[in-house]
Coordinates of C-alpha atoms and ligand atoms in Angstrom, one line a residue:
M1 CA -26.1 17.5 -44.6
K2 CA -28.0 19.3 -41.9
F3 CA -29.1 16.0 -40.0
F4 CA -25.2 15.8 -38.9
A5 CA -24.6 19.3 -38.1
G6 CA -22.3 19.3 -35.1
C7 CA -22.2 15.5 -34.7
T8 CA -19.8 13.4 -32.5
A9 CA -19.6 10.6 -34.8
L10 CA -17.8 7.3 -34.2
I11 CA -16.7 5.3 -37.2
T12 CA -14.7 1.8 -37.0
G13 CA -12.5 0.9 -40.5
A14 CA -11.3 4.4 -41.1
S15 CA -8.4 4.3 -42.5
S16 CA -9.8 3.2 -45.9
G17 CA -12.8 2.4 -48.3
L18 CA -16.3 3.0 -47.0
G19 CA -14.9 4.6 -43.7
A20 CA -12.4 6.9 -44.7
E21 CA -15.6 7.9 -47.0
F22 CA -17.7 8.5 -43.9
A23 CA -15.2 10.7 -42.4
R24 CA -15.1 12.5 -45.8
Q25 CA -18.2 13.5 -46.3
L26 CA -19.5 14.1 -42.4
A27 CA -16.3 16.2 -42.4
P28 CA -18.0 19.4 -43.2
Q29 CA -21.0 19.2 -40.7
A30 CA -19.6 17.6 -37.9
Q31 CA -18.0 18.8 -34.5
S32 CA -15.7 16.0 -34.0
L33 CA -14.9 12.6 -35.6
V34 CA -13.5 9.7 -33.6
L35 CA -11.2 7.6 -36.2
V36 CA -11.1 3.7 -35.7
A37 CA -8.8 1.0 -37.3
R38 CA -5.8 -0.5 -37.0
R39 CA -3.6 1.0 -39.1
H40 CA -2.2 4.4 -37.3
D41 CA -0.5 5.4 -40.6
R42 CA -3.8 6.0 -42.5
L43 CA -5.4 7.3 -39.6
E44 CA -3.2 10.1 -38.9
A45 CA -3.3 10.9 -43.1
L46 CA -6.9 11.1 -43.0
R47 CA -6.4 13.1 -39.5
A48 CA -4.5 15.6 -41.2
E49 CA -6.5 16.2 -44.2
L50 CA -9.7 16.6 -42.6
S51 CA -8.2 18.9 -40.1
G52 CA -6.7 20.9 -42.8
A53 CA -9.4 21.2 -44.8
Y54 CA -12.1 21.8 -42.2
P55 CA -10.1 24.1 -38.7
G56 CA -13.3 23.9 -36.6
L57 CA -13.3 20.0 -36.8
A58 CA -12.3 18.2 -34.0
V59 CA -10.6 14.6 -35.3
F60 CA -9.3 12.1 -32.9
T61 CA -7.6 9.1 -34.0
Y62 CA -7.7 5.3 -32.3
V63 CA -5.3 2.4 -33.0
L64 CA -7.2 -0.7 -32.3
D65 CA -7.5 -4.0 -33.5
L66 CA -11.7 -4.7 -33.0
A67 CA -11.0 -8.3 -32.5
D68 CA -9.6 -7.7 -29.2
A69 CA -12.9 -7.1 -26.7
E70 CA -10.0 -6.0 -23.7
A71 CA -8.8 -3.5 -26.4
R72 CA -12.5 -2.8 -26.9
L73 CA -13.2 -2.0 -23.6
G74 CA -10.3 -0.1 -23.3
F75 CA -11.6 2.2 -26.0
V76 CA -14.8 3.4 -24.7
R77 CA -13.0 4.0 -21.2
W78 CA -10.5 6.3 -23.2
L79 CA -13.2 7.9 -24.9
N80 CA -15.2 8.8 -21.4
E81 CA -11.9 10.3 -20.2
Q82 CA -11.4 12.3 -22.6
G83 CA -15.2 13.3 -22.2
I84 CA -15.9 12.3 -25.7
V85 CA -20.4 11.9 -26.2
V86 CA -20.5 10.4 -29.8
D87 CA -24.1 10.5 -31.3
F88 CA -23.7 8.6 -34.4
L89 CA -22.3 5.1 -34.3
V90 CA -20.7 4.2 -37.8
N91 CA -20.4 0.6 -37.2
N92 CA -18.0 0.1 -40.8
A93 CA -15.5 -2.1 -39.2
G94 CA -15.6 -5.7 -41.2
L95 CA -13.6 -8.2 -43.6
G96 CA -14.5 -10.9 -45.7
D97 CA -13.0 -14.7 -46.9
H98 CA -13.1 -15.4 -50.6
G99 CA -13.7 -19.5 -50.9
P100 CA -14.7 -23.3 -49.8
F101 CA -15.4 -23.1 -45.9
E102 CA -13.2 -26.5 -45.7
S103 CA -10.2 -24.9 -46.6
S104 CA -10.3 -21.7 -45.0
E105 CA -7.8 -20.4 -42.7
W106 CA -9.7 -20.4 -38.9
D107 CA -7.7 -17.4 -37.8
R108 CA -9.4 -16.0 -40.9
V109 CA -13.0 -17.2 -39.6
R110 CA -12.7 -16.2 -36.4
A111 CA -11.4 -12.5 -37.6
M112 CA -14.6 -12.3 -39.2
L113 CA -16.5 -13.5 -36.2
D114 CA -14.9 -11.4 -34.3
V115 CA -15.1 -7.8 -36.0
N116 CA -18.0 -8.4 -37.9
V117 CA -20.3 -9.5 -35.4
A118 CA -18.8 -9.5 -32.1
A119 CA -17.0 -6.0 -32.2
L120 CA -20.3 -4.3 -33.9
T121 CA -22.4 -6.0 -31.6
H122 CA -19.7 -5.0 -28.3
L123 CA -19.6 -1.2 -29.3
T124 CA -22.9 -0.8 -29.5
H125 CA -23.6 -2.7 -26.1
A126 CA -21.0 -0.5 -24.6
L127 CA -22.1 3.0 -26.6
L128 CA -26.1 2.8 -26.1
P129 CA -25.9 4.5 -22.4
M130 CA -23.7 7.4 -24.2
L131 CA -25.9 7.6 -27.2
H132 CA -28.8 7.7 -25.1
G133 CA -27.2 10.7 -23.2
A134 CA -27.1 12.3 -26.5
G135 CA -30.6 12.8 -26.9
R136 CA -30.8 12.1 -30.3
A137 CA -28.4 9.9 -31.8
A138 CA -27.6 7.4 -34.7
I139 CA -26.5 4.2 -35.4
L140 CA -25.3 3.0 -38.8
N141 CA -24.0 -0.7 -39.2
V142 CA -22.9 -1.5 -42.2
S143 CA -24.0 -5.0 -43.2
S144 CA -24.0 -6.2 -47.3
V145 CA -26.4 -7.6 -49.9
A146 CA -24.9 -10.8 -48.8
S147 CA -26.8 -11.0 -45.8
F148 CA -30.2 -11.6 -47.8
F149 CA -28.6 -14.9 -49.6
P150 CA -26.6 -17.5 -48.4
L151 CA -23.6 -17.2 -50.2
P152 CA -21.4 -20.4 -51.3
N153 CA -17.8 -19.8 -51.2
L154 CA -18.9 -16.8 -49.1
A155 CA -20.3 -18.5 -46.2
V156 CA -19.4 -17.6 -42.9
Y157 CA -19.0 -13.8 -44.3
A158 CA -22.3 -13.6 -45.5
A159 CA -24.0 -15.0 -42.6
T160 CA -22.3 -12.2 -40.2
K161 CA -23.8 -10.1 -42.3
A162 CA -27.0 -11.5 -42.1
Y163 CA -26.4 -11.5 -38.2
V164 CA -25.9 -7.8 -39.0
T165 CA -28.7 -7.2 -40.8
S166 CA -31.1 -8.7 -38.3
F167 CA -29.5 -7.6 -35.5
S168 CA -30.2 -3.6 -36.4
E169 CA -33.9 -4.4 -37.2
A170 CA -34.5 -6.0 -34.2
L171 CA -32.3 -3.2 -32.1
R172 CA -34.5 -0.4 -34.2
M173 CA -37.7 -1.9 -32.9
E174 CA -36.2 -2.1 -29.2
L175 CA -35.2 1.5 -29.7
R176 CA -38.1 2.7 -31.3
D177 CA -39.1 6.4 -29.6
T178 CA -35.9 6.0 -27.4
G179 CA -34.0 8.9 -29.5
V180 CA -31.7 6.7 -30.9
S181 CA -32.4 5.2 -34.4
V182 CA -30.6 2.3 -36.2
T183 CA -30.2 1.6 -39.9
A184 CA -28.2 -1.1 -42.1
L185 CA -26.8 -0.5 -45.0
C186 CA -26.8 -2.8 -47.2
P187 CA -24.3 -2.4 -50.6
G188 CA -23.5 -4.9 -53.3
P189 CA -20.0 -4.6 -54.8
V190 CA -17.9 -1.3 -54.1
H191 CA -14.5 -0.9 -55.2
T192 CA -12.1 -0.5 -52.0
E193 CA -9.5 -2.6 -50.5
F194 CA -12.3 -5.6 -49.4
F195 CA -11.4 -7.8 -52.4
D196 CA -8.1 -7.8 -52.1
V197 CA -8.6 -8.4 -48.2
A198 CA -11.1 -11.4 -49.1
T199 CA -9.0 -13.3 -51.8
R200 CA -6.6 -15.8 -49.9
P201 CA -3.0 -15.7 -50.4
G202 CA -2.3 -17.7 -53.6
D203 CA -5.2 -17.8 -54.8
E204 CA -5.6 -14.4 -57.0
G205 CA -6.5 -16.2 -60.0
N206 CA -9.7 -17.1 -58.3
A207 CA -10.4 -13.9 -56.8
A208 CA -13.0 -12.2 -54.7
H209 CA -15.1 -10.9 -57.5
Y210 CA -15.7 -7.3 -57.4
E211 CA -15.8 -7.8 -61.2
T212 CA -18.7 -9.6 -61.7
M213 CA -21.8 -7.7 -61.2
P214 CA -21.2 -4.6 -63.2
A215 CA -24.7 -3.6 -63.4
F216 CA -24.4 -3.7 -59.2
R217 CA -21.9 -1.6 -58.7
V218 CA -21.7 1.7 -56.7
T219 CA -18.4 4.1 -55.7
P220 CA -17.7 4.5 -52.3
E221 CA -19.1 8.0 -52.8
E222 CA -22.6 6.7 -53.7
A223 CA -22.8 4.1 -50.8
V224 CA -21.7 6.3 -48.0
A225 CA -24.0 8.9 -49.4
E226 CA -26.7 6.5 -49.4
G227 CA -26.4 5.2 -45.9
L228 CA -26.2 8.8 -44.9
A229 CA -29.2 10.1 -46.5
A230 CA -30.8 6.8 -45.0
V231 CA -29.9 8.1 -41.5
A232 CA -30.9 11.5 -42.0
R233 CA -34.5 9.9 -43.0
D234 CA -34.6 7.4 -40.7
R235 CA -34.4 4.5 -42.3
A236 CA -34.3 0.5 -41.3
R237 CA -32.4 -0.3 -44.3
V238 CA -30.8 0.7 -47.4
I239 CA -29.0 -0.8 -50.4
P240 CA -27.1 1.5 -52.4
G241 CA -27.8 1.6 -56.6
P242 CA -31.6 1.2 -58.0
L243 CA -30.7 -1.5 -59.9
L244 CA -29.6 -3.9 -57.0
A245 CA -32.7 -2.6 -54.8
A246 CA -34.8 -3.6 -57.5
A247 CA -33.0 -6.7 -57.7
V248 CA -33.2 -7.9 -54.3
A249 CA -36.9 -6.6 -54.0
V250 CA -37.5 -9.1 -56.9
A251 CA -35.4 -12.0 -55.7
A252 CA -37.5 -11.6 -52.1
L253 CA -40.4 -12.6 -54.1
V254 CA -38.7 -15.6 -55.4
P255 CA -39.5 -19.2 -53.5
F256 CA -36.6 -19.9 -51.4
F257 CA -36.3 -23.5 -53.1
L258 CA -35.4 -21.6 -56.0
V259 CA -33.0 -19.1 -54.7
R260 CA -31.3 -21.9 -53.3
Q261 CA -31.1 -24.1 -56.8
I262 CA -29.8 -20.4 -58.7
L263 CA -27.0 -19.7 -55.8
Q264 CA -26.2 -23.8 -56.0
A265 CA -25.9 -23.3 -60.0
S266 CA -24.1 -20.3 -59.7
R267 CA -21.8 -21.1 -57.3
A268 CA -18.0 -21.6 -59.4
R269 CA -19.0 -17.8 -60.0
I270 CA -19.7 -16.5 -56.7
Ligands
NAP301 N1 -16.9 -3.5 -50.6 C1 -18.1 -3.7 -50.9 O1 -17.8 -4.1 -51.9 C2 -18.5 -3.9 -49.8 C3 -20.0 -4.8 -49.9 C4 -20.6 -4.7 -49.0 C5 -20.2 -4.4 -47.8 N2 -19.3 -4.1 -47.3 C6 -18.8 -3.6 -45.8 O2 -18.3 -2.4 -45.9 C7 -17.3 -2.4 -44.9 C8 -16.3 -1.7 -45.2 O3 -15.7 -2.1 -46.2 P1 -14.7 -1.5 -47.1 O4 -15.3 -2.0 -48.6 O5 -14.4 -0.3 -46.6 O6 -12.8 -2.6 -47.1 P2 -11.9 -2.3 -46.5 O7 -11.4 -0.6 -47.2 O8 -10.8 -3.3 -46.4 O9 -12.2 -1.4 -45.4 C9 -11.9 -2.3 -44.2 C10 -11.8 -1.4 -43.0 O10 -12.3 -2.3 -41.5 C11 -10.9 -2.2 -40.9 N3 -10.9 -3.4 -40.1 C12 -11.0 -4.8 -40.5 N4 -10.2 -5.5 -39.4 C13 -10.2 -5.0 -38.7 C14 -9.4 -4.8 -36.9 N5 -9.6 -6.0 -36.6 N6 -9.8 -4.0 -35.8 C15 -9.8 -2.8 -36.8 N7 -10.5 -2.6 -37.8 C16 -10.8 -3.3 -39.1 C17 -9.6 -1.6 -42.0 O11 -8.7 -0.6 -41.1 P3 -7.3 -1.7 -40.7 O12 -7.0 -2.7 -41.5 O13 -6.5 -0.4 -40.7 O14 -7.6 -2.2 -38.7 C18 -10.3 -1.3 -42.5 O15 -10.6 0.3 -42.2 C19 -17.3 -3.5 -44.2 O16 -18.0 -4.1 -43.3 C20 -17.5 -4.5 -45.0 O17 -18.1 -6.0 -45.0 C21 -18.1 -3.8 -48.5

């Protein structure tokens, strides 16, 4: 995709799933990739794969727990020390927790708030001066179709993603005409490690449901390709998969009291 030719992309959550796929799809065009996550071995394996395939590509890895605010600042200092000027920020890292809120582990709830909300907001805030300095730049925030509905059994996750979509839309308006675009990617179910992570220990029989919405599934390759195409076209948001996009458009026309009743009635299957 020509839009990304010569870009320097920073991808959070690059050790698996959509993040690793963003790196793979950007690698043929990018000048540099900065890959961030906690799992060092995964990041190094991806760096070796991409450096081998694209000898002209500079691949940096940085092990970071995004839940740690001090560590986030240290990472931004490191970028400046290295002279790395990011012009494409992909705020992709995130996690879910499936099950009733009342029985959730507080550490898991806090991790969702810290990673899905605080880290995404903090990195965007800290890197905006750099993005402005780069001339034309883009931010892609990975939200979710869950951002459009309050979801029982995914109450905090859906709320964090509602934040991501709302924040992305408002920031996009603020940054209009500055050369920095903002896009929210709102996937439905995609087969990654997300569902394993979101399933609580001992709750495997009642797992987070990748399998429940087969018509709405897309592959990681499709979700990422649609996200990148939306950035290239300067779209505000994208819902990968034509069926899911149509379903969300129809749901937006349904009075909310009916949406609430449908979600209440189907909560055992969410
Ligand atoms: N899969 C889906 O169905 C789906 C649907 C809608 C939206 N999404 C969103 O898509 C994004 C990517 O998820 P995925 O599906 O690719 O899931 P995934 O395979 O579980 O990847 C999640 C990534 O986030 C990173 N991460 C989690 N906690 C972190 C922390 N404290 N510090 C640094 N990195 C952290 C993980 O890296 P480490 O564990 O190595 O740190 C991993 O690279 C998420 O924002 C998710 O909410 C996914």
